[in-house]
Amino acid sequence: MDVRVVTPDGVEHHGPDDLPDLLARDDGVLWVDVPQGDPDAVKVLERVFGFHARAVQDCLQRNPVPKVHVYPGSVFVVLHGPELGQRGHVHYVELDQFVGPRFLVTVHGPVNPAVDPAAAHRETDAVAARVDSGRFRPASGAELSTAVVSALAVRMRDHLSRQTTDVWRYEQQVTAGELGDPERFLDGMFRVRHGLLAVRTMASLNGEVYGRMHALAAFGPDGQPLLENSADQFHRLATMGQTQEDYLRGVIEFYQARTNTKMTIAAERLAVIAAVTLPITALSGVLGMNVIVSSTTHLAFLAVIVAVMVAMSALLLLWTRRQGWW
């Protein structure tokens, strides 16, 4: 695990054994980043920091929905971010945080084996780079946590941008009539819609968590603007995802309307063919054996029947024309 103490003068790097002394200090902001599978994770979380056993257990398992628990001296927050997988699947990458007045503990819980482990550290690595370079000097655990959450919002926005690029591509193909294989084309559009729905769901749920934290004043009166900012980011991302999803739904409806129209026209043409040929087929089947035989053929009767067939075909074509079938 990475242990940092951020002060106005710089950044100090320490080991896990220094944590008791670091917690006793009254200067700087302590940041502990716990990777997945760290053998010292439970000991540090329960014994050194004294976090609630239920919250520690939540860090060791995957949580299906975001959540927040406010404890004396700390706030436990579970958030989700998107990671695009194979064939349009969207993985839920979990980020757990314990936020205190002058400390932040970020815990990276279990992820799908198909997800690159580095993807779970994207937000914390980005903020750590800013801290180590001196471009960011948080004055509290809440401020440091807000920076990590903003990095998570950037991940969600980037995912939304990639999905929007695919929406544009499909819209251009539909309007240009370049559809290709209909089954694969429709499958691709629905996979993009799934990606938009996933990021909208994550943003909405994360936003509700921060709305609850704002209602509880989880970071104290001075931290309310930070909570408002995080909640606003998630709610706007959810709105953007909903808007793009509606736009893609319009593209899908346009594609389906065009396809259904083609099928309707084809069915009408088949109906015309059936209407014209079926009576003639029935007539020839009934009378053919009595008109054309192996020994003799009644030419006069045959001429009359052919004339009747032609007349029937003409009348049926005229009738289907008046019905608007062709």
mmCIF file of C-alpha atoms in Angstrom:
data_model
loop_
_atom_site.group_PDB
_atom_site.id
_atom_site.type_symbol
_atom_site.label_atom_id
_atom_site.label_comp_id
_atom_site.label_asym_id
_atom_site.label_seq_id
_atom_site.Cartn_x
_atom_site.Cartn_y
_atom_site.Cartn_z
ATOM 1 C CA MET A 1 0.000 0.000 0.000
ATOM 2 C CA ASP A 2 1.048 3.591 -0.625
ATOM 3 C CA VAL A 3 1.240 5.907 2.380
ATOM 4 C CA ARG A 4 1.603 9.642 1.809
ATOM 5 C CA VAL A 5 1.478 12.679 4.039
ATOM 6 C CA VAL A 6 0.669 15.820 2.076
ATOM 7 C CA THR A 7 1.775 19.086 3.664
ATOM 8 C CA PRO A 8 2.068 22.612 2.269
ATOM 9 C CA ASP A 9 5.809 22.017 2.010
ATOM 10 C CA GLY A 10 5.655 18.772 0.024
ATOM 11 C CA VAL A 11 4.856 15.075 0.116
ATOM 12 C CA GLU A 12 6.254 12.492 2.512
ATOM 13 C CA HIS A 13 6.247 8.785 1.641
ATOM 14 C CA HIS A 14 6.042 6.259 4.462
ATOM 15 C CA GLY A 15 5.433 2.574 5.105
ATOM 16 C CA PRO A 16 2.428 0.909 6.784
ATOM 17 C CA ASP A 17 4.353 0.538 10.053
ATOM 18 C CA ASP A 18 4.505 4.329 10.401
ATOM 19 C CA LEU A 19 0.724 4.759 10.355
ATOM 20 C CA PRO A 20 0.153 4.935 14.158
ATOM 21 C CA ASP A 21 2.644 7.794 14.453
ATOM 22 C CA LEU A 22 1.287 9.517 11.350
ATOM 23 C CA LEU A 23 -2.248 9.454 12.742
ATOM 24 C CA ALA A 24 -1.003 11.144 15.903
ATOM 25 C CA ARG A 25 0.356 14.090 13.945
ATOM 26 C CA ASP A 26 -1.682 17.256 13.647
ATOM 27 C CA ASP A 27 -0.170 18.527 10.407
ATOM 28 C CA GLY A 28 -0.774 17.539 6.798
ATOM 29 C CA VAL A 29 -3.252 15.177 5.166
ATOM 30 C CA LEU A 30 -2.640 11.425 5.398
ATOM 31 C CA TRP A 31 -3.484 9.396 2.290
ATOM 32 C CA VAL A 32 -3.371 5.597 2.332
ATOM 33 C CA ASP A 33 -4.049 3.796 -0.955
ATOM 34 C CA VAL A 34 -4.773 0.080 -0.443
ATOM 35 C CA PRO A 35 -4.546 -2.128 -3.560
ATOM 36 C CA GLN A 36 -6.591 -5.267 -4.115
ATOM 37 C CA GLY A 37 -5.310 -8.297 -2.231
ATOM 38 C CA ASP A 38 -3.018 -6.396 0.146
ATOM 39 C CA PRO A 39 -2.272 -8.777 3.070
ATOM 40 C CA ASP A 40 -2.116 -5.895 5.565
ATOM 41 C CA ALA A 41 -5.408 -4.344 4.487
ATOM 42 C CA VAL A 42 -7.646 -5.762 7.226
ATOM 43 C CA LYS A 43 -5.112 -5.077 9.980
ATOM 44 C CA VAL A 44 -4.627 -1.480 8.891
ATOM 45 C CA LEU A 45 -8.326 -0.759 8.416
ATOM 46 C CA GLU A 46 -9.583 -2.393 11.611
ATOM 47 C CA ARG A 47 -6.722 -2.064 14.096
ATOM 48 C CA VAL A 48 -4.867 1.062 13.046
ATOM 49 C CA PHE A 49 -7.773 3.217 11.854
ATOM 50 C CA GLY A 50 -10.492 1.451 13.851
ATOM 51 C CA PHE A 51 -13.044 1.438 11.052
ATOM 52 C CA HIS A 52 -16.351 -0.383 11.486
ATOM 53 C CA ALA A 53 -16.145 -4.125 10.786
ATOM 54 C CA ARG A 54 -19.061 -3.992 8.340
ATOM 55 C CA ALA A 55 -17.381 -1.258 6.314
ATOM 56 C CA VAL A 56 -14.143 -3.233 6.230
ATOM 57 C CA GLN A 57 -16.046 -6.303 5.037
ATOM 58 C CA ASP A 58 -17.634 -4.220 2.267
ATOM 59 C CA CYS A 59 -14.129 -3.319 1.084
ATOM 60 C CA LEU A 60 -13.244 -6.996 0.665
ATOM 61 C CA GLN A 61 -16.217 -7.886 -1.538
ATOM 62 C CA ARG A 62 -17.942 -6.480 -4.599
ATOM 63 C CA ASN A 63 -20.858 -4.177 -3.860
ATOM 64 C CA PRO A 64 -23.627 -4.098 -6.493
ATOM 65 C CA VAL A 65 -24.713 -0.523 -5.724
ATOM 66 C CA PRO A 66 -22.966 2.591 -4.375
ATOM 67 C CA LYS A 67 -23.503 3.406 -0.720
ATOM 68 C CA VAL A 68 -22.511 5.752 2.075
ATOM 69 C CA HIS A 69 -22.239 5.202 5.832
ATOM 70 C CA VAL A 70 -21.423 8.027 8.208
ATOM 71 C CA TYR A 71 -19.454 6.955 11.286
ATOM 72 C CA PRO A 72 -17.986 9.044 14.102
ATOM 73 C CA GLY A 73 -14.813 10.539 12.713
ATOM 74 C CA SER A 74 -15.116 9.137 9.171
ATOM 75 C CA VAL A 75 -17.403 8.630 6.192
ATOM 76 C CA PHE A 76 -17.393 5.377 4.207
ATOM 77 C CA VAL A 77 -18.288 5.766 0.518
ATOM 78 C CA VAL A 78 -18.617 3.143 -2.236
ATOM 79 C CA LEU A 79 -18.647 4.363 -5.852
ATOM 80 C CA HIS A 80 -18.575 2.721 -9.280
ATOM 81 C CA GLY A 81 -16.872 3.663 -12.532
ATOM 82 C CA PRO A 82 -17.153 2.134 -16.031
ATOM 83 C CA GLU A 83 -14.522 0.086 -17.839
ATOM 84 C CA LEU A 84 -15.328 -1.034 -21.379
ATOM 85 C CA GLY A 85 -14.826 -4.757 -22.000
ATOM 86 C CA GLN A 86 -15.218 -7.132 -24.902
ATOM 87 C CA ARG A 87 -18.251 -6.989 -27.239
ATOM 88 C CA GLY A 88 -19.685 -3.876 -25.603
ATOM 89 C CA HIS A 89 -19.761 -5.253 -22.052
ATOM 90 C CA VAL A 90 -19.254 -2.592 -19.380
ATOM 91 C CA HIS A 91 -17.432 -3.643 -16.211
ATOM 92 C CA TYR A 92 -18.219 -1.993 -12.889
ATOM 93 C CA VAL A 93 -14.953 -0.864 -11.256
ATOM 94 C CA GLU A 94 -15.434 -0.174 -7.558
ATOM 95 C CA LEU A 95 -13.680 2.507 -5.521
ATOM 96 C CA ASP A 96 -14.099 2.538 -1.735
ATOM 97 C CA GLN A 97 -13.137 5.508 0.432
ATOM 98 C CA PHE A 98 -12.852 6.293 4.124
ATOM 99 C CA VAL A 99 -12.845 10.065 4.456
ATOM 100 C CA GLY A 100 -11.807 11.787 7.671
ATOM 101 C CA PRO A 101 -11.025 15.395 8.595
ATOM 102 C CA ARG A 102 -7.319 14.958 7.835
ATOM 103 C CA PHE A 103 -7.034 11.556 6.211
ATOM 104 C CA LEU A 104 -8.253 9.618 3.190
ATOM 105 C CA VAL A 105 -8.075 5.844 2.780
ATOM 106 C CA THR A 106 -8.830 4.574 -0.726
ATOM 107 C CA VAL A 107 -9.428 0.835 -1.093
ATOM 108 C CA HIS A 108 -9.548 -0.984 -4.419
ATOM 109 C CA GLY A 109 -11.917 -3.909 -4.048
ATOM 110 C CA PRO A 110 -12.221 -7.063 -6.149
ATOM 111 C CA VAL A 111 -12.710 -6.624 -9.894
ATOM 112 C CA ASN A 112 -13.641 -8.952 -12.724
ATOM 113 C CA PRO A 113 -10.617 -11.039 -13.806
ATOM 114 C CA ALA A 114 -11.165 -9.731 -17.335
ATOM 115 C CA VAL A 115 -10.402 -6.167 -16.179
ATOM 116 C CA ASP A 116 -6.843 -4.876 -16.257
ATOM 117 C CA PRO A 117 -5.820 -4.307 -12.591
ATOM 118 C CA ALA A 118 -4.366 -0.940 -13.588
ATOM 119 C CA ALA A 119 -7.877 0.221 -14.524
ATOM 120 C CA ALA A 120 -8.890 0.132 -10.848
ATOM 121 C CA HIS A 121 -6.101 2.596 -9.958
ATOM 122 C CA ARG A 122 -6.732 5.114 -12.734
ATOM 123 C CA GLU A 123 -8.285 7.793 -10.529
ATOM 124 C CA THR A 124 -5.915 7.434 -7.585
ATOM 125 C CA ASP A 125 -2.866 7.315 -9.865
ATOM 126 C CA ALA A 126 -3.981 10.519 -11.600
ATOM 127 C CA VAL A 127 -4.453 12.375 -8.311
ATOM 128 C CA ALA A 128 -1.219 10.928 -6.880
ATOM 129 C CA ALA A 129 0.685 12.275 -9.887
ATOM 130 C CA ARG A 130 -0.719 15.750 -9.229
ATOM 131 C CA VAL A 131 0.136 15.523 -5.539
ATOM 132 C CA ASP A 132 3.673 14.228 -6.082
ATOM 133 C CA SER A 133 4.409 16.894 -8.687
ATOM 134 C CA GLY A 134 3.271 19.681 -6.372
ATOM 135 C CA ARG A 135 0.339 20.752 -8.558
ATOM 136 C CA PHE A 136 -2.208 19.812 -5.893
ATOM 137 C CA ARG A 137 -1.937 20.363 -2.149
ATOM 138 C CA PRO A 138 -5.173 19.321 -0.407
ATOM 139 C CA ALA A 139 -5.860 20.878 2.961
ATOM 140 C CA SER A 140 -8.264 18.177 4.193
ATOM 141 C CA GLY A 141 -9.330 14.603 3.595
ATOM 142 C CA ALA A 142 -12.571 15.854 2.055
ATOM 143 C CA GLU A 143 -10.680 17.982 -0.471
ATOM 144 C CA LEU A 144 -8.443 15.058 -1.423
ATOM 145 C CA SER A 145 -11.464 12.757 -1.746
ATOM 146 C CA THR A 146 -13.218 15.289 -3.973
ATOM 147 C CA ALA A 147 -10.217 15.291 -6.304
ATOM 148 C CA VAL A 148 -10.400 11.496 -6.597
ATOM 149 C CA VAL A 149 -14.145 11.677 -7.257
ATOM 150 C CA SER A 150 -13.586 14.315 -9.943
ATOM 151 C CA ALA A 151 -11.104 11.951 -11.601
ATOM 152 C CA LEU A 152 -13.814 9.276 -11.518
ATOM 153 C CA ALA A 153 -16.182 11.719 -13.224
ATOM 154 C CA VAL A 154 -13.533 12.235 -15.922
ATOM 155 C CA ARG A 155 -13.430 8.464 -16.508
ATOM 156 C CA MET A 156 -17.207 8.420 -16.916
ATOM 157 C CA ARG A 157 -17.105 11.385 -19.286
ATOM 158 C CA ASP A 158 -14.422 9.699 -21.396
ATOM 159 C CA HIS A 159 -16.538 6.539 -21.564
ATOM 160 C CA LEU A 160 -19.525 8.643 -22.609
ATOM 161 C CA SER A 161 -17.421 10.301 -25.318
ATOM 162 C CA ARG A 162 -16.383 6.934 -26.773
ATOM 163 C CA GLN A 163 -19.976 5.743 -26.855
ATOM 164 C CA THR A 164 -21.101 9.014 -28.452
ATOM 165 C CA THR A 165 -18.516 8.551 -31.215
ATOM 166 C CA ASP A 166 -20.093 5.169 -31.986
ATOM 167 C CA VAL A 167 -23.551 6.777 -31.980
ATOM 168 C CA TRP A 168 -22.399 9.280 -34.607
ATOM 169 C CA ARG A 169 -20.946 6.495 -36.747
ATOM 170 C CA TYR A 170 -24.185 4.522 -36.716
ATOM 171 C CA GLU A 171 -26.243 7.653 -37.391
ATOM 172 C CA GLN A 172 -24.136 8.423 -40.470
ATOM 173 C CA GLN A 173 -24.513 4.860 -41.757
ATOM 174 C CA VAL A 174 -28.281 4.831 -41.238
ATOM 175 C CA THR A 175 -28.890 8.163 -42.951
ATOM 176 C CA ALA A 176 -26.594 7.140 -45.829
ATOM 177 C CA GLY A 177 -28.331 3.783 -46.219
ATOM 178 C CA GLU A 178 -25.081 1.849 -45.620
ATOM 179 C CA LEU A 179 -26.602 -0.809 -43.400
ATOM 180 C CA GLY A 180 -24.689 -3.976 -44.259
ATOM 181 C CA ASP A 181 -25.776 -7.078 -42.354
ATOM 182 C CA PRO A 182 -29.005 -6.009 -40.588
ATOM 183 C CA GLU A 183 -28.579 -8.414 -37.677
ATOM 184 C CA ARG A 184 -25.023 -7.337 -36.888
ATOM 185 C CA PHE A 185 -25.881 -3.686 -37.458
ATOM 186 C CA LEU A 186 -28.796 -3.742 -35.017
ATOM 187 C CA ASP A 187 -26.767 -5.758 -32.506
ATOM 188 C CA GLY A 188 -24.005 -3.141 -32.616
ATOM 189 C CA MET A 189 -26.422 -0.285 -31.966
ATOM 190 C CA PHE A 190 -27.972 -2.070 -28.998
ATOM 191 C CA ARG A 191 -24.510 -2.704 -27.523
ATOM 192 C CA VAL A 192 -23.743 1.003 -27.744
ATOM 193 C CA ARG A 193 -27.060 1.767 -26.076
ATOM 194 C CA HIS A 194 -26.109 -0.646 -23.298
ATOM 195 C CA GLY A 195 -22.869 1.284 -22.787
ATOM 196 C CA LEU A 196 -24.774 4.558 -22.503
ATOM 197 C CA LEU A 197 -27.292 3.017 -20.127
ATOM 198 C CA ALA A 198 -24.505 1.635 -17.924
ATOM 199 C CA VAL A 199 -22.718 4.965 -17.502
ATOM 200 C CA ARG A 200 -26.030 6.763 -16.927
ATOM 201 C CA THR A 201 -26.948 4.270 -14.216
ATOM 202 C CA MET A 202 -23.579 4.656 -12.491
ATOM 203 C CA ALA A 203 -23.721 8.442 -12.646
ATOM 204 C CA SER A 204 -27.281 8.534 -11.311
ATOM 205 C CA LEU A 205 -26.530 6.221 -8.385
ATOM 206 C CA ASN A 206 -23.270 7.977 -7.529
ATOM 207 C CA GLY A 207 -25.105 11.291 -7.652
ATOM 208 C CA GLU A 208 -27.761 10.013 -5.251
ATOM 209 C CA VAL A 209 -25.038 8.955 -2.816
ATOM 210 C CA TYR A 210 -23.531 12.427 -2.838
ATOM 211 C CA GLY A 211 -26.957 13.979 -2.566
ATOM 212 C CA ARG A 212 -27.460 11.970 0.612
ATOM 213 C CA MET A 213 -24.040 13.027 1.913
ATOM 214 C CA HIS A 214 -24.939 16.659 1.268
ATOM 215 C CA ALA A 215 -28.217 16.236 3.141
ATOM 216 C CA LEU A 216 -26.309 14.782 6.105
ATOM 217 C CA ALA A 217 -23.528 17.403 5.869
ATOM 218 C CA ALA A 218 -21.133 14.456 5.957
ATOM 219 C CA PHE A 219 -18.052 16.681 5.484
ATOM 220 C CA GLY A 220 -19.268 19.365 7.870
ATOM 221 C CA PRO A 221 -20.443 22.881 6.990
ATOM 222 C CA ASP A 222 -17.176 23.756 5.260
ATOM 223 C CA GLY A 223 -17.395 20.652 3.075
ATOM 224 C CA GLN A 224 -20.868 21.316 1.677
ATOM 225 C CA PRO A 225 -19.575 23.047 -1.504
ATOM 226 C CA LEU A 226 -17.372 20.019 -2.203
ATOM 227 C CA LEU A 227 -20.344 17.668 -1.937
ATOM 228 C CA GLU A 228 -22.461 19.960 -4.106
ATOM 229 C CA ASN A 229 -19.753 19.936 -6.765
ATOM 230 C CA SER A 230 -19.485 16.130 -6.805
ATOM 231 C CA ALA A 231 -23.252 15.641 -6.887
ATOM 232 C CA ASP A 232 -23.568 18.186 -9.700
ATOM 233 C CA GLN A 233 -20.925 16.406 -11.790
ATOM 234 C CA PHE A 234 -22.685 13.055 -11.495
ATOM 235 C CA HIS A 235 -26.142 14.460 -12.183
ATOM 236 C CA ARG A 236 -24.950 16.263 -15.305
ATOM 237 C CA LEU A 237 -23.200 13.128 -16.545
ATOM 238 C CA ALA A 238 -26.437 11.202 -16.037
ATOM 239 C CA THR A 239 -28.328 13.825 -18.046
ATOM 240 C CA MET A 240 -25.758 13.712 -20.849
ATOM 241 C CA GLY A 241 -25.986 9.923 -20.939
ATOM 242 C CA GLN A 242 -29.778 10.087 -21.086
ATOM 243 C CA THR A 243 -29.649 12.600 -23.936
ATOM 244 C CA GLN A 244 -27.266 10.472 -25.994
ATOM 245 C CA GLU A 245 -29.363 7.393 -25.289
ATOM 246 C CA ASP A 246 -32.474 9.201 -26.565
ATOM 247 C CA TYR A 247 -30.576 10.269 -29.681
ATOM 248 C CA LEU A 248 -29.459 6.691 -30.346
ATOM 249 C CA ARG A 249 -33.009 5.473 -29.781
ATOM 250 C CA GLY A 250 -34.115 7.826 -32.554
ATOM 251 C CA VAL A 251 -31.448 6.357 -34.861
ATOM 252 C CA ILE A 252 -32.616 2.829 -34.017
ATOM 253 C CA GLU A 253 -36.252 3.758 -34.659
ATOM 254 C CA PHE A 254 -35.300 5.323 -38.003
ATOM 255 C CA TYR A 255 -33.426 2.154 -38.969
ATOM 256 C CA GLN A 256 -36.279 -0.112 -37.871
ATOM 257 C CA ALA A 257 -38.871 2.031 -39.666
ATOM 258 C CA ARG A 258 -36.887 1.835 -42.896
ATOM 259 C CA THR A 259 -36.415 -1.929 -42.538
ATOM 260 C CA ASN A 260 -40.072 -2.518 -41.672
ATOM 261 C CA THR A 261 -41.165 -0.436 -44.665
ATOM 262 C CA LYS A 262 -39.040 -2.550 -46.992
ATOM 263 C CA MET A 263 -40.518 -5.722 -45.528
ATOM 264 C CA THR A 264 -44.052 -4.346 -45.908
ATOM 265 C CA ILE A 265 -43.463 -3.483 -49.557
ATOM 266 C CA ALA A 266 -42.047 -6.950 -50.198
ATOM 267 C CA ALA A 267 -45.039 -8.555 -48.491
ATOM 268 C CA GLU A 268 -47.451 -6.495 -50.606
ATOM 269 C CA ARG A 269 -45.719 -7.571 -53.798
ATOM 270 C CA LEU A 270 -45.878 -11.195 -52.744
ATOM 271 C CA ALA A 271 -49.572 -10.726 -51.996
ATOM 272 C CA VAL A 272 -50.117 -9.372 -55.529
ATOM 273 C CA ILE A 273 -48.341 -12.362 -57.040
ATOM 274 C CA ALA A 274 -50.391 -14.745 -54.926
ATOM 275 C CA ALA A 275 -53.659 -12.966 -55.744
ATOM 276 C CA VAL A 276 -52.959 -13.123 -59.482
ATOM 277 C CA THR A 277 -51.639 -16.664 -59.727
ATOM 278 C CA LEU A 278 -53.693 -18.558 -57.174
ATOM 279 C CA PRO A 279 -57.089 -18.472 -58.997
ATOM 280 C CA ILE A 280 -55.391 -19.362 -62.293
ATOM 281 C CA THR A 281 -53.598 -22.246 -60.647
ATOM 282 C CA ALA A 282 -56.829 -23.508 -59.152
ATOM 283 C CA LEU A 283 -58.689 -23.216 -62.455
ATOM 284 C CA SER A 284 -55.974 -24.964 -64.444
ATOM 285 C CA GLY A 285 -55.725 -27.697 -61.849
ATOM 286 C CA VAL A 286 -59.432 -28.485 -62.003
ATOM 287 C CA LEU A 287 -59.968 -28.199 -65.748
ATOM 288 C CA GLY A 288 -56.559 -29.160 -67.071
ATOM 289 C CA MET A 289 -57.186 -32.883 -66.770
ATOM 290 C CA ASN A 290 -60.388 -32.544 -68.800
ATOM 291 C CA VAL A 291 -58.994 -30.245 -71.507
ATOM 292 C CA ILE A 292 -55.484 -31.535 -72.115
ATOM 293 C CA VAL A 293 -55.340 -35.319 -72.138
ATOM 294 C CA SER A 294 -52.940 -37.854 -73.546
ATOM 295 C CA SER A 295 -55.160 -38.845 -76.514
ATOM 296 C CA THR A 296 -56.814 -35.615 -77.681
ATOM 297 C CA THR A 297 -56.905 -31.911 -76.812
ATOM 298 C CA HIS A 298 -60.013 -29.722 -77.121
ATOM 299 C CA LEU A 299 -58.433 -26.694 -78.736
ATOM 300 C CA ALA A 300 -61.545 -24.547 -78.677
ATOM 301 C CA PHE A 301 -62.190 -25.265 -75.031
ATOM 302 C CA LEU A 302 -58.498 -24.627 -74.284
ATOM 303 C CA ALA A 303 -58.664 -21.233 -76.006
ATOM 304 C CA VAL A 304 -61.697 -20.268 -73.967
ATOM 305 C CA ILE A 305 -59.983 -21.271 -70.710
ATOM 306 C CA VAL A 306 -56.818 -19.323 -71.580
ATOM 307 C CA ALA A 307 -58.935 -16.291 -72.374
ATOM 308 C CA VAL A 308 -60.717 -16.661 -69.037
ATOM 309 C CA MET A 309 -57.357 -16.890 -67.245
ATOM 310 C CA VAL A 310 -56.082 -13.744 -68.971
ATOM 311 C CA ALA A 311 -59.275 -11.920 -68.098
ATOM 312 C CA MET A 312 -59.066 -13.050 -64.477
ATOM 313 C CA SER A 313 -55.445 -11.914 -64.266
ATOM 314 C CA ALA A 314 -56.320 -8.513 -65.719
ATOM 315 C CA LEU A 315 -59.239 -8.067 -63.325
ATOM 316 C CA LEU A 316 -57.141 -9.129 -60.323
ATOM 317 C CA LEU A 317 -54.318 -6.782 -61.301
ATOM 318 C CA LEU A 318 -56.823 -3.952 -61.652
ATOM 319 C CA TRP A 319 -58.330 -4.783 -58.263
ATOM 320 C CA THR A 320 -54.953 -4.911 -56.475
ATOM 321 C CA ARG A 321 -54.044 -1.614 -58.126
ATOM 322 C CA ARG A 322 -57.165 0.022 -56.728
ATOM 323 C CA GLN A 323 -56.331 -1.456 -53.314
ATOM 324 C CA GLY A 324 -52.962 0.286 -53.486
ATOM 325 C CA TRP A 325 -50.907 -2.904 -53.260
ATOM 326 C CA TRP A 326 -48.613 -1.847 -56.093
#
